[in-house]
């Protein structure tokens, strides 16, 4: 028996499929490959300006910041992600529009030379207040995930936003380091920091807040607090926070997590879905035999302790192991797709044609979230009531990745928000990004 | 009179023999400590009431010497010693005690009152009580010693210090006087301690005024809010002295300890370290990092490589680099103007004052700014009369010296004044029958 609602549902579902197809097509045309690329700026010469500006928090608040801007453009949080290649000589020129001296230090880069400094800061040569300029040069000797931050009035200037990520890629493609143990299919940056808005307000008012009394109220990934982390890169309504933090992958692929502890407090970054394995810390592989064994000494874990100043590389992978049911919703007679492993009794994903071991409830017994595609099976969609769903066009599985300090999942006391984003496991063939 | 002298000499000889005997058999080290009140003056002038440990130098625990410090004296257990004894006198107004986390003491037990633990081990009573602890199987490594009584209050009041036990003594290379083996296979030429801690002045004020405790102004440490941040008991102030390193040898062992209640993130600007131990346990493999995550109560040991060749360019010229807490909001002295808190500098020693740091200096002990090293063996000419490079200056070098004198060869111009003259011959004779050097360039010592 058909009802009007059923028809309407089917209609919506069809529209969603069309939308998905268009997106897929667009992805194929634009991307060409199904690989996530970390947003940032590539090259060997970078022109940064320290200046003031504002960012938006997930609760709608506006926070005054100091940040690094690229090529005299918008101030941004975090500073531009500098993506360079091993062996290159990197030059970073810093202009200063702020009313106090600023600088940049590059932890982990051991041969930085400074030219034209107006003064010496605690950790680096400085560009003088209001119009100063300084240039830093270093060789990107060792691949890895690094950060850069101000070396002047360090506590306040890091708090205000003067930091960013530096990624040195090895010459080998799709590896984090020069060892096959660090190979990946998708890579994402998770730049973790926190803000105490009282300090920012006080600085904007020309006061000198006591950093020892700092207590953060906003917790950010890539400069955004949840749920803004879900949005794409470069969305027009967050002009000073260009980097999103939503991650996507396909089953069985290896995701490289580049995690940066950029703030002043420790965070516990938790990956739902599967454990990760740590490859490197501070831009150096965790090796049992240095220079030989590759990244074989890192632990498998599901909560990464992200300490201020440190960086981490880790790999994460998901393929529905040991679920006991077929995530593709195959019937026993269907072909073994997408891989023969499903039909191999020796494989941990030997579940071809096995039904999901629960009765799927009728819609009237469900409440809906935007991420529910209407179907429990990967890449499939089911009927949804009018107005429900809409955030999961490709029928992916959503795993929340977040700070395990649950108190950091708020925006100034309003939950949910803060240091949270999603990892979406998409069906094979769904284009990423 | 003669008899008296003879007796004295005999006594002295007996003492020396006894000492030598003890030295050979040494397997026990003993410390006499007292705990009491003292003050620390912060760079902004704030005077903080502290509790500290001091060494009782007359070793009788009967007099109060009042030399309490924060942190307490570093307790060293020499190589080969397996037993440590600490006698503690407590001059605080409350019972106190001492423990070394990671080193279980013998024959001591927690102290209870009404079912509540007061202390993790035996206590010395208030206002002059004493107690003795013995550790029969001291494990080599870096450890914190602290009060074991009401640690939430007593430790943050200042009752903490470093306890260090080495596996083997003796430098294995290089001109450094110190050195040894910290853990199996972990050899160092010199070592130093960086102990991190914090002060919440409100809490200290309350404890000192007896305003702390049930029913009083402050009832717990739950609102602990430190405003001063210390490395080795010192908050950074303008003009404060840097820590001198690089007296010789290329392997500096840094012992990181956190006696505070918050996490510290020590960073040494421009360098990587090899983390080799964690809570006094050697790590299964070293971890190369520029930062150390130092949670409360933690110790870490790191080997810091002081090779001249690997010094970053700005450091090899200035010899100074920053050591700081990357939790940089703690680089403050309660918001006083200027730098503060957990920051200091390492400065590389240049003991002969020619503006070339010792670890890069090819001839130590004399200013040789030209650093001429004709034969390129890393021993500067002024330290290198071993002209035939057999690592010994002797008759074999005489013909070469004569030739250098006649032909005015640079190798014989030890003082780099442009000619081989009688000064250089005098230098040649001075260094006759010696090995070349000393050179601060560690590779020169790794033949």
PDB file of N, CA and C in Angstrom, chain A residues 88-124:
ATOM      1  N   UNK A  88      64.464  21.398  -0.103  1.00  0.00           N
ATOM      2  CA  UNK A  88      64.323  22.763  -0.607  1.00  0.00           C
ATOM      3  C   UNK A  88      64.844  23.779   0.413  1.00  0.00           C
ATOM      4  N   UNK A  89      65.312  24.891  -0.103  1.00  0.00           N
ATOM      5  CA  UNK A  89      65.675  25.998   0.767  1.00  0.00           C
ATOM      6  C   UNK A  89      64.462  26.909   0.893  1.00  0.00           C
ATOM      7  N   UNK A  90      64.036  27.104   2.111  1.00  0.00           N
ATOM      8  CA  UNK A  90      62.787  27.806   2.372  1.00  0.00           C
ATOM      9  C   UNK A  90      63.098  29.203   2.927  1.00  0.00           C
ATOM     10  N   UNK A  91      62.443  30.190   2.377  1.00  0.00           N
ATOM     11  CA  UNK A  91      62.592  31.549   2.879  1.00  0.00           C
ATOM     12  C   UNK A  91      61.233  32.059   3.332  1.00  0.00           C
ATOM     13  N   UNK A  92      61.177  32.531   4.554  1.00  0.00           N
ATOM     14  CA  UNK A  92      59.936  33.096   5.069  1.00  0.00           C
ATOM     15  C   UNK A  92      60.210  34.548   5.455  1.00  0.00           C
ATOM     16  N   UNK A  93      59.520  35.452   4.799  1.00  0.00           N
ATOM     17  CA  UNK A  93      59.660  36.870   5.130  1.00  0.00           C
ATOM     18  C   UNK A  93      58.465  37.280   5.980  1.00  0.00           C
ATOM     19  N   UNK A  94      58.751  37.900   7.100  1.00  0.00           N
ATOM     20  CA  UNK A  94      57.688  38.299   8.027  1.00  0.00           C
ATOM     21  C   UNK A  94      57.611  39.817   8.104  1.00  0.00           C
ATOM     22  N   UNK A  95      56.431  40.353   7.806  1.00  0.00           N
ATOM     23  CA  UNK A  95      56.150  41.778   8.007  1.00  0.00           C
ATOM     24  C   UNK A  95      55.308  41.905   9.266  1.00  0.00           C
ATOM     25  N   UNK A  96      55.433  43.038   9.897  1.00  0.00           N
ATOM     26  CA  UNK A  96      54.719  43.198  11.163  1.00  0.00           C
ATOM     27  C   UNK A  96      53.820  44.422  11.157  1.00  0.00           C
ATOM     28  N   UNK A  97      52.522  44.167  11.183  1.00  0.00           N
ATOM     29  CA  UNK A  97      51.551  45.262  11.287  1.00  0.00           C
ATOM     30  C   UNK A  97      51.077  45.455  12.728  1.00  0.00           C
ATOM     31  N   UNK A  98      51.570  44.608  13.642  1.00  0.00           N
ATOM     32  CA  UNK A  98      51.124  44.706  15.027  1.00  0.00           C
ATOM     33  C   UNK A  98      51.907  45.792  15.766  1.00  0.00           C
ATOM     34  N   UNK A  99      51.382  46.156  16.934  1.00  0.00           N
ATOM     35  CA  UNK A  99      51.998  47.232  17.709  1.00  0.00           C
ATOM     36  C   UNK A  99      53.071  46.725  18.658  1.00  0.00           C
ATOM     37  N   UNK A 100      53.441  45.446  18.569  1.00  0.00           N
ATOM     38  CA  UNK A 100      54.608  44.973  19.309  1.00  0.00           C
ATOM     39  C   UNK A 100      55.437  44.061  18.414  1.00  0.00           C
ATOM     40  N   UNK A 101      56.713  43.886  18.767  1.00  0.00           N
ATOM     41  CA  UNK A 101      57.620  43.100  17.945  1.00  0.00           C
ATOM     42  C   UNK A 101      57.142  41.662  17.859  1.00  0.00           C
ATOM     43  N   UNK A 102      57.276  41.058  16.691  1.00  0.00           N
ATOM     44  CA  UNK A 102      56.918  39.652  16.516  1.00  0.00           C
ATOM     45  C   UNK A 102      58.061  38.934  15.811  1.00  0.00           C
ATOM     46  N   UNK A 103      57.949  37.614  15.784  1.00  0.00           N
ATOM     47  CA  UNK A 103      58.975  36.803  15.137  1.00  0.00           C
ATOM     48  C   UNK A 103      58.372  35.445  14.811  1.00  0.00           C
ATOM     49  N   UNK A 104      59.182  34.577  14.225  1.00  0.00           N
ATOM     50  CA  UNK A 104      58.764  33.196  13.983  1.00  0.00           C
ATOM     51  C   UNK A 104      59.909  32.283  14.382  1.00  0.00           C
ATOM     52  N   UNK A 105      59.573  31.225  15.137  1.00  0.00           N
ATOM     53  CA  UNK A 105      60.535  30.168  15.401  1.00  0.00           C
ATOM     54  C   UNK A 105      59.989  28.889  14.786  1.00  0.00           C
ATOM     55  N   UNK A 106      60.901  28.057  14.318  1.00  0.00           N
ATOM     56  CA  UNK A 106      60.524  26.834  13.607  1.00  0.00           C
ATOM     57  C   UNK A 106      61.055  25.632  14.387  1.00  0.00           C
ATOM     58  N   UNK A 107      60.355  25.167  15.420  1.00  0.00           N
ATOM     59  CA  UNK A 107      60.858  24.033  16.198  1.00  0.00           C
ATOM     60  C   UNK A 107      61.089  22.822  15.297  1.00  0.00           C
ATOM     61  N   UNK A 108      62.232  22.190  15.487  1.00  0.00           N
ATOM     62  CA  UNK A 108      62.559  21.024  14.677  1.00  0.00           C
ATOM     63  C   UNK A 108      63.425  21.347  13.481  1.00  0.00           C
ATOM     64  N   UNK A 109      63.484  22.640  13.094  1.00  0.00           N
ATOM     65  CA  UNK A 109      64.395  23.052  12.014  1.00  0.00           C
ATOM     66  C   UNK A 109      65.660  23.558  12.693  1.00  0.00           C
ATOM     67  N   UNK A 110      66.768  22.913  12.425  1.00  0.00           N
ATOM     68  CA  UNK A 110      67.959  23.177  13.226  1.00  0.00           C
ATOM     69  C   UNK A 110      68.967  24.088  12.528  1.00  0.00           C
ATOM     70  N   UNK A 111      68.633  24.608  11.352  1.00  0.00           N
ATOM     71  CA  UNK A 111      69.630  25.457  10.688  1.00  0.00           C
ATOM     72  C   UNK A 111      69.013  26.774  10.209  1.00  0.00           C
ATOM     73  N   UNK A 112      68.125  27.328  11.015  1.00  0.00           N
ATOM     74  CA  UNK A 112      67.448  28.561  10.605  1.00  0.00           C
ATOM     75  C   UNK A 112      68.427  29.735  10.718  1.00  0.00           C
ATOM     76  N   UNK A 113      68.549  30.494   9.645  1.00  0.00           N
ATOM     77  CA  UNK A 113      69.332  31.729   9.722  1.00  0.00           C
ATOM     78  C   UNK A 113      68.374  32.914   9.560  1.00  0.00           C
ATOM     79  N   UNK A 114      68.701  33.977  10.238  1.00  0.00           N
ATOM     80  CA  UNK A 114      67.826  35.145  10.279  1.00  0.00           C
ATOM     81  C   UNK A 114      68.560  36.321   9.665  1.00  0.00           C
ATOM     82  N   UNK A 115      67.889  37.033   8.783  1.00  0.00           N
ATOM     83  CA  UNK A 115      68.511  38.239   8.233  1.00  0.00           C
ATOM     84  C   UNK A 115      67.576  39.429   8.419  1.00  0.00           C
ATOM     85  N   UNK A 116      68.167  40.554   8.667  1.00  0.00           N
ATOM     86  CA  UNK A 116      67.411  41.802   8.755  1.00  0.00           C
ATOM     87  C   UNK A 116      66.570  41.957   9.997  1.00  0.00           C
ATOM     88  N   UNK A 117      66.925  41.219  11.076  1.00  0.00           N
ATOM     89  CA  UNK A 117      66.126  41.342  12.296  1.00  0.00           C
ATOM     90  C   UNK A 117      66.293  42.731  12.894  1.00  0.00           C
ATOM     91  N   UNK A 118      65.184  43.282  13.368  1.00  0.00           N
ATOM     92  CA  UNK A 118      65.235  44.601  14.009  1.00  0.00           C
ATOM     93  C   UNK A 118      65.670  44.492  15.462  1.00  0.00           C
ATOM     94  N   UNK A 119      65.441  43.305  16.061  1.00  0.00           N
ATOM     95  CA  UNK A 119      65.821  43.089  17.457  1.00  0.00           C
ATOM     96  C   UNK A 119      65.846  41.592  17.694  1.00  0.00           C
ATOM     97  N   UNK A 120      66.373  41.196  18.852  1.00  0.00           N
ATOM     98  CA  UNK A 120      66.420  39.774  19.204  1.00  0.00           C
ATOM     99  C   UNK A 120      65.305  39.447  20.180  1.00  0.00           C
ATOM    100  N   UNK A 121      64.406  38.575  19.777  1.00  0.00           N
ATOM    101  CA  UNK A 121      63.394  38.076  20.698  1.00  0.00           C
ATOM    102  C   UNK A 121      63.959  36.917  21.486  1.00  0.00           C
ATOM    103  N   UNK A 122      63.128  36.342  22.362  1.00  0.00           N
ATOM    104  CA  UNK A 122      63.619  35.243  23.193  1.00  0.00           C
ATOM    105  C   UNK A 122      64.035  34.059  22.331  1.00  0.00           C
ATOM    106  N   UNK A 123      63.232  33.744  21.300  1.00  0.00           N
ATOM    107  CA  UNK A 123      63.509  32.552  20.510  1.00  0.00           C
ATOM    108  C   UNK A 123      63.893  32.839  19.067  1.00  0.00           C
ATOM    109  N   UNK A 124      63.766  34.078  18.603  1.00  0.00           N
ATOM    110  CA  UNK A 124      64.048  34.369  17.194  1.00  0.00           C
ATOM    111  C   UNK A 124      64.257  35.858  16.998  1.00  0.00           C
TER     112      UNK A 124
END
